[in-house]
Amino acid sequence: WSSLVGRHFLTLKYFTKTEIEQLLWTAADLKIRYKQNGEAYRPLEGKSAALIFEKRSTRTRVSNETGFALLGGHAAFLSPADIHLGVNESVKDTAKVLSGFVDIALARVYDHETLLTLSTEGYIPIVNGLSEIYHPLQALADFQTLQEHYGSVKGLTVAWVGDGNNIIHSLMMAAAPLGVNVRVATPKGYEVFPQVEKDAGKLAEQYGTSFYYTNDPMEACQGANVIVTDTWVSMGQEEEKAERLKVFEGYQVNMKMCGVAAKDWTFLHCLPRKSEEVNDEVFYSPRSLAFPAAKNRKWTAMSVMLSLLQDHTPTTPKPKY
Ligand code: CP
Ligand code: NVA
């Protein structure tokens, strides 16, 4: 067991297998305590959080705001209309001031650099609520969901079909430590970021897993257990929409693609979903774990907030990862 108190949660790249499993176990433990046992567990009584959003959010905002309250703390939601963040006041000064008011801050930002500034200039743990590079909270919820569905994630093959974006980047950072192999299909020019590919390669070597890259969705899906996609037009890319819809033609996840996957295939999507990247037949099929994963956003968010603030020892058995 290693304490995560005081750490930042900007990317899973810096978290070991033990630490990632610990975060997932804590999430599973909290889910049982609150949902199954109806326990009134309030370890964060008197603690407060700032939830800063430069972009819209349903899941990240609501899971963290309600989750922090369930833990006994108070979370303040701050939209761009509420807070001076880089506008009217520097990010550096904001970080210093917020550190005096709250115990932890989550931020959803356009530029990952803003998170780095918050984390280096403030004195409190910073949680990434999505940047252009990473979405680590989503990856945790996805792996919690896969663990629940398959009983263990070790040895699974995940196929990504779509844009080389923040969602796949975070899945890649957690995959290797958890023993998961990844096959990525992206159109030319929309590959995962080179630095992420490099980091993933090192992790794969360390943990003995594999990453495979292709421009052919069918090839990526061949024999895969889990097929994952996301919107082709991420927040901030609205002006590229027409061009992207053309480039990503042929990348829509449909039953033909899923037909070449493993017999036990499932589908994941971080949501919000547009109809271009996956058709209704797959998205609303019993194989789709998109909604269970969305629900798990709450337990994983609570796990991260709690773990960065104080040590929590699960009382429920450790799931198999
Ligand atoms: N998946 C996800 O982060 O959703 P929101 O944009 O609604 O937070
Ligand atoms: N890739 C999407 C994820 C939204 C949760 C975006 O960045 O908009």
Short mmCIF file of C-alpha atoms and ligand atoms in Angstrom, two decimals:
data_model
loop_
_atom_site.label_atom_id
_atom_site.label_comp_id
_atom_site.label_asym_id
_atom_site.label_seq_id
_atom_site.Cartn_x
_atom_site.Cartn_y
_atom_site.Cartn_z
CA TRP A 1 0.00 0.00 0.00
CA SER A 2 1.45 3.37 -0.90
CA SER A 3 0.03 6.65 0.31
CA LEU A 4 -1.19 9.00 -2.43
CA VAL A 5 -1.82 11.88 -0.06
CA GLY A 6 -0.64 15.21 -1.46
CA ARG A 7 -0.07 13.85 -4.98
CA HIS A 8 -1.44 15.49 -8.11
CA PHE A 9 -3.63 13.49 -10.49
CA LEU A 10 -2.83 14.97 -13.89
CA THR A 11 -1.96 11.82 -15.79
CA LEU A 12 -1.83 8.12 -14.93
CA LYS A 13 1.66 8.03 -16.42
CA TYR A 14 3.14 8.66 -12.99
CA PHE A 15 1.08 6.03 -11.18
CA THR A 16 2.40 2.51 -10.73
CA LYS A 17 0.45 -0.72 -11.08
CA THR A 18 0.04 -0.85 -7.29
CA GLU A 19 -1.21 2.73 -7.17
CA ILE A 20 -3.67 2.33 -10.04
CA GLU A 21 -5.02 -0.87 -8.49
CA GLN A 22 -5.30 0.94 -5.19
CA LEU A 23 -7.38 3.72 -6.77
CA LEU A 24 -9.62 1.15 -8.45
CA TRP A 25 -9.97 -0.88 -5.26
CA THR A 26 -10.89 2.27 -3.32
CA ALA A 27 -13.52 3.06 -5.96
CA ALA A 28 -14.94 -0.47 -5.66
CA ASP A 29 -14.89 -0.19 -1.87
CA LEU A 30 -16.74 3.14 -1.89
CA LYS A 31 -19.30 1.79 -4.34
CA ILE A 32 -20.12 -1.09 -1.97
CA ARG A 33 -20.18 1.12 1.13
CA TYR A 34 -22.53 3.77 -0.25
CA LYS A 35 -24.54 1.96 -2.89
CA GLN A 36 -24.87 -1.53 -1.48
CA ASN A 37 -24.57 -0.94 2.27
CA GLY A 38 -26.04 2.57 2.44
CA GLU A 39 -23.24 3.57 4.79
CA ALA A 40 -23.00 7.23 5.87
CA TYR A 41 -19.24 7.40 5.45
CA ARG A 42 -18.08 11.02 5.71
CA PRO A 43 -14.27 11.04 5.89
CA LEU A 44 -13.96 14.48 4.25
CA GLU A 45 -16.11 16.40 6.72
CA GLY A 46 -14.85 20.01 6.83
CA LYS A 47 -12.85 19.67 3.58
CA SER A 48 -13.54 21.75 0.51
CA ALA A 49 -12.82 21.49 -3.19
CA ALA A 50 -12.78 23.87 -6.15
CA LEU A 51 -14.11 22.44 -9.39
CA ILE A 52 -12.92 24.67 -12.22
CA PHE A 53 -14.35 24.18 -15.70
CA GLU A 54 -13.19 26.02 -18.82
CA LYS A 55 -15.40 23.70 -20.90
CA ARG A 56 -18.81 22.08 -20.50
CA SER A 57 -19.28 18.89 -18.53
CA THR A 58 -22.09 16.64 -17.34
CA ARG A 59 -20.31 13.59 -15.92
CA THR A 60 -17.12 15.11 -14.56
CA ARG A 61 -18.87 18.01 -12.91
CA VAL A 62 -21.79 16.09 -11.42
CA SER A 63 -19.78 13.03 -10.32
CA ASN A 64 -17.23 15.17 -8.51
CA GLU A 65 -19.66 17.65 -7.03
CA THR A 66 -22.05 15.03 -5.68
CA GLY A 67 -19.25 12.61 -4.83
CA PHE A 68 -17.36 15.15 -2.76
CA ALA A 69 -20.57 15.94 -0.87
CA LEU A 70 -21.19 12.23 -0.22
CA LEU A 71 -17.72 12.04 1.31
CA GLY A 72 -18.78 14.81 3.67
CA GLY A 73 -17.01 17.74 2.01
CA HIS A 74 -18.12 20.83 0.13
CA ALA A 75 -17.30 21.41 -3.54
CA ALA A 76 -17.59 24.80 -5.25
CA PHE A 77 -18.31 24.67 -8.99
CA LEU A 78 -16.55 27.44 -10.90
CA SER A 79 -17.42 28.03 -14.55
CA PRO A 80 -15.40 30.42 -16.74
CA ALA A 81 -18.05 33.03 -15.99
CA ASP A 82 -17.34 32.71 -12.25
CA ILE A 83 -13.60 32.61 -11.78
CA HIS A 84 -10.63 34.67 -12.89
CA LEU A 85 -8.39 32.04 -14.41
CA GLY A 86 -5.91 33.46 -16.83
CA VAL A 87 -8.46 36.16 -17.59
CA ASN A 88 -8.14 39.20 -15.31
CA GLU A 89 -5.86 37.22 -12.98
CA SER A 90 -2.97 34.91 -13.79
CA VAL A 91 -3.27 31.14 -13.34
CA LYS A 92 -0.27 31.41 -11.01
CA ASP A 93 -1.97 33.88 -8.68
CA THR A 94 -5.25 31.95 -8.85
CA ALA A 95 -3.40 28.82 -7.74
CA LYS A 96 -1.91 30.57 -4.73
CA VAL A 97 -5.19 32.12 -3.66
CA LEU A 98 -7.29 28.97 -4.11
CA SER A 99 -4.76 27.01 -2.03
CA GLY A 100 -5.77 29.15 0.92
CA PHE A 101 -9.46 28.39 0.55
CA VAL A 102 -9.77 24.77 -0.53
CA ASP A 103 -8.01 21.47 0.16
CA ILE A 104 -8.05 20.17 -3.41
CA ALA A 105 -8.92 21.48 -6.89
CA LEU A 106 -10.09 19.82 -10.07
CA ALA A 107 -9.77 21.63 -13.37
CA ARG A 108 -11.03 20.98 -16.90
CA VAL A 109 -8.85 23.04 -19.19
CA TYR A 110 -8.10 23.76 -22.83
CA ASP A 111 -4.38 23.70 -22.25
CA HIS A 112 -2.69 21.02 -20.11
CA GLU A 113 -0.11 23.68 -19.23
CA THR A 114 -2.76 25.37 -17.05
CA LEU A 115 -2.91 22.22 -14.90
CA LEU A 116 0.86 22.17 -14.62
CA THR A 117 0.86 25.81 -13.49
CA LEU A 118 -1.90 25.15 -10.96
CA SER A 119 0.05 22.19 -9.59
CA THR A 120 3.41 23.95 -9.35
CA GLU A 121 2.20 27.35 -8.14
CA GLY A 122 -0.40 26.17 -5.62
CA TYR A 123 -0.04 24.10 -2.47
CA ILE A 124 -2.89 21.62 -2.88
CA PRO A 125 -3.45 18.47 -4.97
CA ILE A 126 -4.69 19.19 -8.50
CA VAL A 127 -6.94 16.75 -10.37
CA ASN A 128 -7.20 16.73 -14.16
CA GLY A 129 -10.87 16.94 -15.15
CA LEU A 130 -9.83 16.70 -18.84
CA SER A 131 -7.19 18.50 -20.88
CA GLU A 132 -6.30 18.26 -24.55
CA ILE A 133 -3.82 15.48 -23.69
CA TYR A 134 -5.41 13.40 -20.94
CA HIS A 135 -8.63 12.39 -19.17
CA PRO A 136 -7.37 10.09 -16.39
CA LEU A 137 -10.64 10.02 -14.42
CA GLN A 138 -12.37 8.53 -17.46
CA ALA A 139 -9.73 5.82 -17.83
CA LEU A 140 -10.20 4.77 -14.21
CA ALA A 141 -13.97 4.47 -14.65
CA ASP A 142 -13.48 2.48 -17.86
CA PHE A 143 -11.16 -0.01 -16.18
CA GLN A 144 -13.42 -0.32 -13.13
CA THR A 145 -16.26 -1.15 -15.54
CA LEU A 146 -14.19 -3.72 -17.45
CA GLN A 147 -13.04 -5.32 -14.20
CA GLU A 148 -16.65 -5.67 -13.08
CA HIS A 149 -17.72 -7.10 -16.44
CA TYR A 150 -14.84 -9.51 -17.14
CA GLY A 151 -13.86 -10.31 -13.54
CA SER A 152 -10.30 -9.21 -14.34
CA VAL A 153 -8.76 -6.89 -16.92
CA LYS A 154 -5.41 -8.63 -17.23
CA GLY A 155 -4.84 -10.02 -20.73
CA LEU A 156 -7.72 -8.13 -22.36
CA THR A 157 -7.19 -6.49 -25.74
CA VAL A 158 -8.72 -3.05 -26.18
CA ALA A 159 -9.22 -1.66 -29.68
CA TRP A 160 -9.53 2.08 -30.19
CA VAL A 161 -11.27 3.26 -33.35
CA GLY A 162 -11.23 7.00 -33.94
CA ASP A 163 -9.33 10.12 -33.07
CA GLY A 164 -5.94 9.98 -31.31
CA ASN A 165 -7.24 12.09 -28.44
CA ASN A 166 -7.24 12.61 -24.66
CA ILE A 167 -9.41 9.53 -23.99
CA ILE A 168 -7.19 7.00 -25.74
CA HIS A 169 -4.09 8.68 -24.30
CA SER A 170 -5.32 8.05 -20.76
CA LEU A 171 -6.46 4.52 -21.54
CA MET A 172 -2.94 3.88 -22.86
CA MET A 173 -1.29 5.11 -19.65
CA ALA A 174 -3.34 2.75 -17.47
CA ALA A 175 -3.43 -0.21 -19.88
CA ALA A 176 0.14 -1.45 -19.54
CA PRO A 177 0.26 -1.43 -15.71
CA LEU A 178 -3.03 -3.35 -15.70
CA GLY A 179 -1.78 -5.93 -18.20
CA VAL A 180 -4.04 -4.78 -21.03
CA ASN A 181 -2.96 -4.77 -24.69
CA VAL A 182 -4.07 -1.92 -26.94
CA ARG A 183 -4.66 -1.70 -30.69
CA VAL A 184 -5.20 1.79 -32.01
CA ALA A 185 -6.81 2.65 -35.36
CA THR A 186 -6.71 6.30 -36.32
CA PRO A 187 -6.85 8.05 -39.70
CA LYS A 188 -3.54 9.37 -41.04
CA GLY A 189 -2.76 12.71 -39.41
CA TYR A 190 -4.96 11.97 -36.37
CA GLU A 191 -2.65 9.53 -34.59
CA VAL A 192 -2.04 9.59 -30.84
CA PHE A 193 0.46 12.23 -29.73
CA PRO A 194 4.07 11.09 -30.39
CA GLN A 195 5.09 11.69 -26.77
CA VAL A 196 2.20 9.54 -25.53
CA GLU A 197 3.18 6.75 -27.94
CA LYS A 198 6.75 6.95 -26.65
CA ASP A 199 5.68 6.86 -23.00
CA ALA A 200 3.29 3.99 -23.71
CA GLY A 201 6.09 2.05 -25.40
CA LYS A 202 8.21 2.33 -22.27
CA LEU A 203 5.33 1.20 -20.07
CA ALA A 204 4.64 -1.75 -22.38
CA GLU A 205 8.26 -2.82 -22.06
CA GLN A 206 8.14 -2.47 -18.29
CA TYR A 207 4.88 -4.40 -17.89
CA GLY A 208 5.14 -6.84 -20.79
CA THR A 209 2.11 -5.67 -22.77
CA SER A 210 1.74 -4.47 -26.35
CA PHE A 211 0.59 -1.46 -28.34
CA TYR A 212 -0.23 -1.75 -32.02
CA TYR A 213 -1.02 1.13 -34.38
CA THR A 214 -2.85 1.02 -37.69
CA ASN A 215 -5.04 3.08 -40.02
CA ASP A 216 -7.42 0.17 -40.49
CA PRO A 217 -10.31 -0.08 -37.97
CA MET A 218 -11.13 -3.68 -38.96
CA GLU A 219 -7.55 -4.71 -38.31
CA ALA A 220 -7.60 -3.09 -34.87
CA CYS A 221 -10.87 -4.78 -33.95
CA GLN A 222 -9.75 -8.25 -35.06
CA GLY A 223 -10.02 -10.45 -31.97
CA ALA A 224 -10.34 -7.50 -29.57
CA ASN A 225 -12.32 -7.88 -26.37
CA VAL A 226 -13.25 -4.23 -26.01
CA ILE A 227 -13.95 -1.71 -28.77
CA VAL A 228 -13.74 1.91 -27.72
CA THR A 229 -14.42 5.14 -29.50
CA ASP A 230 -15.15 8.79 -28.79
CA THR A 231 -16.45 11.81 -30.65
CA TRP A 232 -14.57 12.78 -33.80
CA VAL A 233 -14.89 16.44 -32.83
CA SER A 234 -13.64 17.17 -29.33
CA MET A 235 -14.48 20.33 -27.42
CA GLY A 236 -12.49 23.18 -28.94
CA GLN A 237 -12.35 21.53 -32.40
CA GLU A 238 -15.80 22.70 -33.52
CA GLU A 239 -14.35 24.67 -36.44
CA GLU A 240 -12.75 21.52 -37.86
CA LYS A 241 -16.05 19.62 -37.79
CA ALA A 242 -16.77 19.46 -41.55
CA GLU A 243 -13.23 18.33 -42.34
CA ARG A 244 -13.15 15.78 -39.53
CA LEU A 245 -16.45 14.19 -40.56
CA LYS A 246 -14.89 13.57 -43.97
CA VAL A 247 -11.57 12.26 -42.64
CA PHE A 248 -13.20 9.83 -40.21
CA GLU A 249 -15.52 8.26 -42.78
CA GLY A 250 -15.28 4.49 -42.40
CA TYR A 251 -14.46 4.77 -38.71
CA GLN A 252 -18.03 4.45 -37.42
CA VAL A 253 -18.23 1.52 -35.00
CA ASN A 254 -20.94 -0.82 -36.26
CA MET A 255 -21.87 -4.51 -35.98
CA LYS A 256 -19.66 -5.38 -38.96
CA MET A 257 -16.63 -4.11 -37.03
CA CYS A 258 -17.74 -5.80 -33.83
CA GLY A 259 -18.26 -8.99 -35.83
CA VAL A 260 -14.50 -9.50 -36.17
CA ALA A 261 -13.91 -8.89 -32.46
CA ALA A 262 -13.66 -11.61 -29.81
CA LYS A 263 -16.83 -13.53 -28.93
CA ASP A 264 -17.04 -11.75 -25.56
CA TRP A 265 -16.71 -8.27 -27.10
CA THR A 266 -18.01 -5.18 -25.36
CA PHE A 267 -18.16 -1.53 -26.33
CA LEU A 268 -17.11 1.59 -24.42
CA HIS A 269 -17.61 5.30 -25.04
CA CYS A 270 -16.78 8.06 -22.55
CA LEU A 271 -19.83 10.10 -23.62
CA PRO A 272 -21.14 12.55 -24.76
CA ARG A 273 -21.81 10.49 -27.88
CA LYS A 274 -22.61 11.71 -31.37
CA SER A 275 -24.19 9.35 -33.86
CA GLU A 276 -21.29 9.57 -36.33
CA GLU A 277 -18.71 7.53 -34.39
CA VAL A 278 -20.98 4.65 -33.37
CA ASN A 279 -24.38 3.62 -34.65
CA ASP A 280 -27.41 3.02 -32.41
CA GLU A 281 -27.28 -0.73 -32.93
CA VAL A 282 -23.92 -1.00 -31.13
CA PHE A 283 -24.33 1.94 -28.77
CA TYR A 284 -27.64 0.74 -27.32
CA SER A 285 -26.85 -2.98 -27.55
CA PRO A 286 -26.49 -5.12 -24.40
CA ARG A 287 -22.75 -5.26 -25.24
CA SER A 288 -22.39 -1.53 -24.65
CA LEU A 289 -20.89 -0.68 -21.26
CA ALA A 290 -21.05 3.09 -21.91
CA PHE A 291 -23.72 3.78 -19.28
CA PRO A 292 -22.30 1.52 -16.54
CA ALA A 293 -18.94 3.27 -17.12
CA ALA A 294 -20.61 6.68 -16.81
CA LYS A 295 -22.03 5.61 -13.44
CA ASN A 296 -18.62 4.47 -12.30
CA ARG A 297 -17.31 7.97 -12.89
CA LYS A 298 -18.74 8.80 -9.48
CA TRP A 299 -16.90 6.11 -7.49
CA THR A 300 -13.61 6.65 -9.29
CA ALA A 301 -13.84 10.44 -8.83
CA MET A 302 -14.51 9.92 -5.13
CA SER A 303 -11.63 7.48 -4.90
CA VAL A 304 -9.20 9.99 -6.39
CA MET A 305 -10.38 12.94 -4.28
CA LEU A 306 -10.29 10.89 -1.09
CA SER A 307 -6.94 9.22 -1.82
CA LEU A 308 -5.16 12.52 -2.50
CA LEU A 309 -6.50 13.97 0.75
CA GLN A 310 -6.16 11.11 3.20
CA ASP A 311 -5.26 7.46 3.46
CA HIS A 312 -8.20 5.17 3.04
CA THR A 313 -7.99 1.46 3.75
CA PRO A 314 -10.71 -0.51 1.94
CA THR A 315 -12.61 -2.94 4.15
CA THR A 316 -13.99 -4.93 1.21
CA PRO A 317 -11.90 -7.63 -0.54
CA LYS A 318 -9.58 -6.47 -3.31
CA PRO A 319 -11.05 -7.23 -6.76
CA LYS A 320 -8.89 -9.22 -9.17
CA TYR A 321 -7.20 -6.95 -11.72
N1 CP B 1 -16.93 11.69 -20.20
C1 CP B 1 -16.93 12.93 -19.68
O1 CP B 1 -15.94 13.42 -19.13
O2 CP B 1 -18.12 13.59 -19.78
P1 CP B 1 -18.40 15.11 -19.42
O3 CP B 1 -17.82 15.94 -20.52
O4 CP B 1 -19.90 15.20 -19.37
O5 CP B 1 -17.76 15.43 -18.10
N1 NVA B 2 -12.53 13.89 -26.42
C1 NVA B 2 -13.63 14.57 -25.80
C2 NVA B 2 -13.95 13.95 -24.48
C3 NVA B 2 -15.09 14.56 -23.73
C4 NVA B 2 -15.33 13.92 -22.40
C5 NVA B 2 -13.29 16.04 -25.67
O1 NVA B 2 -12.14 16.36 -25.34
O2 NVA B 2 -14.17 16.87 -25.90
#
